mmCIF file of C-alpha atoms in Angstrom:
data_model
loop_
_atom_site.group_PDB
_atom_site.id
_atom_site.type_symbol
_atom_site.label_atom_id
_atom_site.label_comp_id
_atom_site.label_asym_id
_atom_site.label_seq_id
_atom_site.Cartn_x
_atom_site.Cartn_y
_atom_site.Cartn_z
ATOM 1 C CA VAL A 1 82.013 100.443 113.056
ATOM 2 C CA TYR A 2 79.352 99.424 110.906
ATOM 3 C CA GLY A 3 78.594 98.001 107.354
ATOM 4 C CA SER A 4 75.408 98.609 106.288
ATOM 5 C CA PHE A 5 72.660 101.836 106.782
ATOM 6 C CA ALA A 6 69.654 101.161 108.902
ATOM 7 C CA ASP A 7 68.617 104.500 109.085
ATOM 8 C CA PRO A 8 66.765 106.823 106.045
ATOM 9 C CA TRP A 9 69.199 109.359 105.907
ATOM 10 C CA THR A 10 70.943 111.111 102.800
ATOM 11 C CA LEU A 11 74.283 111.384 102.293
ATOM 12 C CA ALA A 12 73.710 115.570 102.952
ATOM 13 C CA ASP A 13 72.257 114.076 106.251
ATOM 14 C CA ARG A 14 74.987 112.082 107.294
ATOM 15 C CA LEU A 15 77.688 114.901 106.330
ATOM 16 C CA LYS A 16 75.963 117.539 108.324
ATOM 17 C CA TRP A 17 76.196 115.415 111.332
ATOM 18 C CA LEU A 18 79.976 114.075 110.577
ATOM 19 C CA GLN A 19 81.148 117.696 110.000
ATOM 20 C CA SER A 20 79.498 118.505 113.822
ATOM 21 C CA GLN A 21 81.498 116.363 115.397
ATOM 22 C CA SER A 22 84.476 117.815 117.588
ATOM 23 C CA PRO A 23 87.187 117.632 117.450
ATOM 24 C CA PHE A 24 87.488 116.398 114.310
ATOM 25 C CA ALA A 25 88.633 112.744 112.966
ATOM 26 C CA THR A 26 89.170 111.577 109.818
ATOM 27 C CA GLN A 27 88.072 108.193 110.714
ATOM 28 C CA PRO A 28 84.116 108.712 111.062
ATOM 29 C CA TYR A 29 84.380 110.152 107.459
ATOM 30 C CA GLU A 30 86.616 106.934 105.875
ATOM 31 C CA GLN A 31 84.114 104.683 107.356
ATOM 32 C CA LEU A 32 80.983 105.795 105.988
ATOM 33 C CA ALA A 33 82.753 106.166 102.142
ATOM 34 C CA LYS A 34 83.902 102.336 102.766
ATOM 35 C CA VAL A 35 80.420 101.576 103.383
ATOM 36 C CA LEU A 36 79.207 103.647 100.225
ATOM 37 C CA HIS A 37 81.735 101.939 98.458
ATOM 38 C CA ASP A 38 80.804 98.241 99.644
ATOM 39 C CA ASN A 39 77.497 99.178 98.788
ATOM 40 C CA GLY A 40 78.084 99.728 95.349
ATOM 41 C CA HIS A 41 78.095 103.731 95.778
ATOM 42 C CA ASP A 42 81.252 104.868 94.441
ATOM 43 C CA SER A 43 80.544 108.536 93.580
ATOM 44 C CA ASP A 44 78.913 108.908 96.843
ATOM 45 C CA ALA A 45 81.901 107.539 98.610
ATOM 46 C CA ARG A 46 84.366 110.050 96.604
ATOM 47 C CA THR A 47 81.902 113.127 97.683
ATOM 48 C CA VAL A 48 82.636 112.057 101.131
ATOM 49 C CA LEU A 49 86.356 111.681 101.035
ATOM 50 C CA ILE A 50 86.380 115.102 99.045
ATOM 51 C CA ALA A 51 84.407 116.421 102.279
ATOM 52 C CA MET A 52 86.645 114.696 104.873
ATOM 53 C CA GLU A 53 89.661 116.904 102.641
ATOM 54 C CA THR A 54 87.902 119.863 102.640
ATOM 55 C CA GLU A 55 87.069 119.843 106.285
ATOM 56 C CA MET A 56 90.688 118.928 107.308
ATOM 57 C CA ARG A 57 92.377 121.498 104.954
ATOM 58 C CA SER A 58 90.027 124.079 106.582
ATOM 59 C CA LYS A 59 91.181 123.493 109.825
ATOM 60 C CA GLU A 60 94.428 123.321 109.126
ATOM 61 C CA VAL A 61 94.255 126.658 107.524
ATOM 62 C CA LEU A 62 92.798 128.099 110.797
ATOM 63 C CA GLN A 63 95.508 126.811 112.928
ATOM 64 C CA GLN A 64 98.427 128.627 110.417
ATOM 65 C CA TYR A 65 96.810 131.604 111.560
ATOM 66 C CA THR A 66 97.467 131.055 115.348
ATOM 67 C CA ILE A 67 101.017 130.828 114.380
ATOM 68 C CA PRO A 68 102.148 134.792 115.259
ATOM 69 C CA TRP A 69 102.979 136.853 111.754
ATOM 70 C CA TRP A 70 104.205 133.348 109.890
ATOM 71 C CA GLY A 71 100.602 132.135 109.985
ATOM 72 C CA CYS A 72 99.404 135.386 108.207
ATOM 73 C CA ILE A 73 101.390 134.813 105.335
ATOM 74 C CA LEU A 74 101.371 130.968 105.345
ATOM 75 C CA GLY A 75 97.588 130.480 105.998
ATOM 76 C CA PRO A 76 96.227 132.629 102.579
ATOM 77 C CA TRP A 77 98.742 130.408 100.266
ATOM 78 C CA THR A 78 97.536 126.951 102.218
ATOM 79 C CA TRP A 79 93.999 128.035 101.124
ATOM 80 C CA LEU A 80 94.775 128.560 97.992
ATOM 81 C CA TRP A 81 96.349 125.516 97.432
ATOM 82 C CA SER A 82 93.522 123.639 98.787
ATOM 83 C CA GLY A 83 91.475 125.467 96.817
ATOM 84 C CA ILE A 84 93.208 124.216 93.506
ATOM 85 C CA LEU A 85 93.473 121.140 94.381
ATOM 86 C CA HIS A 86 89.853 120.656 95.672
ATOM 87 C CA TYR A 87 88.835 122.065 92.212
ATOM 88 C CA THR A 88 90.973 120.610 89.575
ATOM 89 C CA ILE A 89 91.304 117.043 90.766
ATOM 90 C CA GLY A 90 88.822 116.507 94.074
ATOM 91 C CA TYR A 91 92.023 116.088 96.497
ATOM 92 C CA GLY A 92 92.910 113.411 94.183
ATOM 93 C CA TYR A 93 89.626 111.330 94.120
ATOM 94 C CA ASN A 94 87.878 112.989 91.253
ATOM 95 C CA THR A 95 91.155 113.814 88.736
ATOM 96 C CA TRP A 96 88.408 114.136 85.667
ATOM 97 C CA TYR A 97 88.088 117.705 86.601
ATOM 98 C CA ALA A 98 91.631 118.019 85.374
ATOM 99 C CA ILE A 99 91.031 115.718 82.327
ATOM 100 C CA VAL A 100 87.616 118.046 81.620
ATOM 101 C CA GLY A 101 90.150 121.157 82.045
ATOM 102 C CA SER A 102 92.932 119.741 79.602
ATOM 103 C CA ALA A 103 90.270 118.813 77.185
ATOM 104 C CA PHE A 104 88.641 122.412 76.991
ATOM 105 C CA LEU A 105 91.780 123.527 76.804
ATOM 106 C CA LEU A 106 92.762 121.468 73.629
ATOM 107 C CA LEU A 107 89.429 122.105 71.463
ATOM 108 C CA PHE A 108 89.704 126.071 72.596
ATOM 109 C CA GLY A 109 93.355 126.440 71.528
ATOM 110 C CA SER A 110 92.819 124.303 68.046
ATOM 111 C CA PHE A 111 89.631 126.912 67.379
ATOM 112 C CA TYR A 112 91.900 129.610 68.212
ATOM 113 C CA PHE A 113 95.702 128.670 66.594
ATOM 114 C CA SER A 114 93.509 127.675 63.464
ATOM 115 C CA TYR A 115 92.031 131.480 63.476
ATOM 116 C CA ALA A 116 95.135 132.450 63.914
ATOM 117 C CA SER A 117 96.750 130.940 60.952
ATOM 118 C CA HIS A 118 93.871 131.226 58.778
ATOM 119 C CA TYR A 119 95.222 131.254 55.225
ATOM 120 C CA HIS A 120 99.354 130.955 56.743
ATOM 121 C CA ASP A 121 98.268 134.844 57.263
ATOM 122 C CA PRO A 122 102.080 136.139 58.353
ATOM 123 C CA ARG A 123 99.813 138.914 61.090
ATOM 124 C CA TRP A 124 99.185 136.137 63.369
ATOM 125 C CA ILE A 125 101.674 132.909 62.643
ATOM 126 C CA ILE A 126 104.898 132.539 60.898
ATOM 127 C CA SER A 127 106.887 129.058 59.474
ATOM 128 C CA THR A 128 110.679 128.944 61.126
ATOM 129 C CA GLU A 129 111.426 127.882 57.804
ATOM 130 C CA HIS A 130 113.127 130.335 55.439
ATOM 131 C CA SER A 131 111.666 128.516 52.249
ATOM 132 C CA GLU A 132 108.060 128.017 51.743
ATOM 133 C CA GLU A 133 108.713 124.746 50.075
ATOM 134 C CA THR A 134 110.183 123.230 53.595
ATOM 135 C CA TYR A 135 106.900 124.264 55.505
ATOM 136 C CA LYS A 136 105.578 121.729 57.344
ATOM 137 C CA PRO A 137 101.510 121.471 56.997
ATOM 138 C CA PHE A 138 99.973 123.204 59.793
ATOM 139 C CA SER A 139 97.286 122.145 61.734
ATOM 140 C CA GLY A 140 95.377 124.244 64.545
ATOM 141 C CA PHE A 141 94.433 121.187 66.706
ATOM 142 C CA VAL A 142 98.185 119.404 66.628
ATOM 143 C CA TYR A 143 100.043 122.575 67.355
ATOM 144 C CA ALA A 144 97.196 122.839 70.560
ATOM 145 C CA LEU A 145 98.238 119.244 71.411
ATOM 146 C CA GLU A 146 101.720 119.524 71.529
ATOM 147 C CA THR A 147 102.088 122.999 73.119
ATOM 148 C CA LEU A 148 99.527 121.249 75.794
ATOM 149 C CA LEU A 149 101.098 118.154 76.410
ATOM 150 C CA PRO A 150 104.379 117.874 78.106
ATOM 151 C CA PHE A 151 107.003 115.862 76.261
ATOM 152 C CA VAL A 152 105.512 115.236 73.238
ATOM 153 C CA ASP A 153 106.810 116.947 70.018
ATOM 154 C CA LEU A 154 104.825 116.263 66.978
ATOM 155 C CA TYR A 155 106.940 118.909 64.540
ATOM 156 C CA GLN A 156 104.548 121.612 64.737
ATOM 157 C CA ALA A 157 105.860 123.795 67.830
ATOM 158 C CA LYS A 158 109.459 123.751 66.476
ATOM 159 C CA HIS A 159 108.315 124.716 62.727
ATOM 160 C CA TRP A 160 105.443 127.422 63.774
ATOM 161 C CA VAL A 161 105.742 130.491 65.999
ATOM 162 C CA PRO A 162 103.387 133.149 66.689
ATOM 163 C CA ASN A 163 104.545 136.645 65.078
ATOM 164 C CA ALA A 164 105.552 139.043 67.556
ATOM 165 C CA GLN A 165 105.859 141.595 65.070
ATOM 166 C CA SER A 166 102.540 142.201 64.948
ATOM 167 C CA GLN A 167 99.471 142.732 67.821
ATOM 168 C CA GLY A 168 97.791 139.371 66.677
ATOM 169 C CA GLY A 169 101.224 137.476 67.184
ATOM 170 C CA ARG A 170 101.790 139.375 70.568
ATOM 171 C CA ILE A 171 98.582 138.286 71.544
ATOM 172 C CA LEU A 172 98.920 134.706 70.443
ATOM 173 C CA ARG A 173 102.296 134.268 71.894
ATOM 174 C CA ARG A 174 101.011 134.983 75.712
ATOM 175 C CA TYR A 175 97.864 133.221 74.991
ATOM 176 C CA LEU A 176 100.212 130.523 74.050
ATOM 177 C CA TRP A 177 102.385 130.974 77.369
ATOM 178 C CA VAL A 178 99.192 130.300 79.552
ATOM 179 C CA HIS A 179 98.194 127.464 77.284
ATOM 180 C CA THR A 180 101.253 125.556 77.637
ATOM 181 C CA LEU A 181 101.751 126.375 81.441
ATOM 182 C CA LEU A 182 98.052 125.000 81.923
ATOM 183 C CA GLY A 183 99.092 121.765 80.390
ATOM 184 C CA TRP A 184 101.994 121.124 82.375
ATOM 185 C CA TYR A 185 99.620 121.687 85.947
ATOM 186 C CA PHE A 186 96.823 119.979 84.777
ATOM 187 C CA ALA A 187 99.193 116.945 83.150
ATOM 188 C CA THR A 188 100.861 117.036 86.788
ATOM 189 C CA MET A 189 97.866 117.285 88.738
ATOM 190 C CA ILE A 190 96.113 114.343 86.761
ATOM 191 C CA LEU A 191 99.464 112.196 87.640
ATOM 192 C CA ALA A 192 99.420 113.426 91.464
ATOM 193 C CA GLY A 193 95.560 112.213 91.501
ATOM 194 C CA LEU A 194 96.422 109.100 89.964
ATOM 195 C CA SER A 195 99.419 108.123 91.839
ATOM 196 C CA GLY A 196 97.540 108.958 95.305
ATOM 197 C CA ILE A 197 99.865 111.894 95.794
ATOM 198 C CA VAL A 198 97.800 114.452 96.943
ATOM 199 C CA GLN A 199 95.382 112.538 99.139
ATOM 200 C CA LYS A 200 96.613 112.180 103.046
#
């Protein structure tokens, strides 16, 4: 156990040395991350912990492939799920990945929905109200925000829907499904990351 560094090694050198250990153990990674954190290098500490998770999960996948026939099914799914956790929330150590993804979806959705509703073109998006006098003002940004965030009612989605009778409306509806599902996923990943559920 150590509390500081006396050698000139870079972080990449230290990680390479840790990855060469056999058998794999989490303690050296955790100790390095602790020392980096205690010395004010929080970003490097998170990098070490993410590297630890990546190494640990990759070894889990290899172990699963040794299980007769079942491992060939479980292994790829474990590998895929590990990759998703890595690139969306950094295994719970970098939840801002998912926050950036949500912000991108919100921005893209805002432009797309605003374009689709330009002049309230009925070929793309229509009001669920029967009378024009009862129309709720449409906002592409608010619509994108409401359909992105779970359990949020901003009085847009219930009054405006893509027009499934037109080609453009059908494309918009399919995008809306993807937009909403990704919103639920990112929200779940952000909460899981912040709560530490994903971290082992």
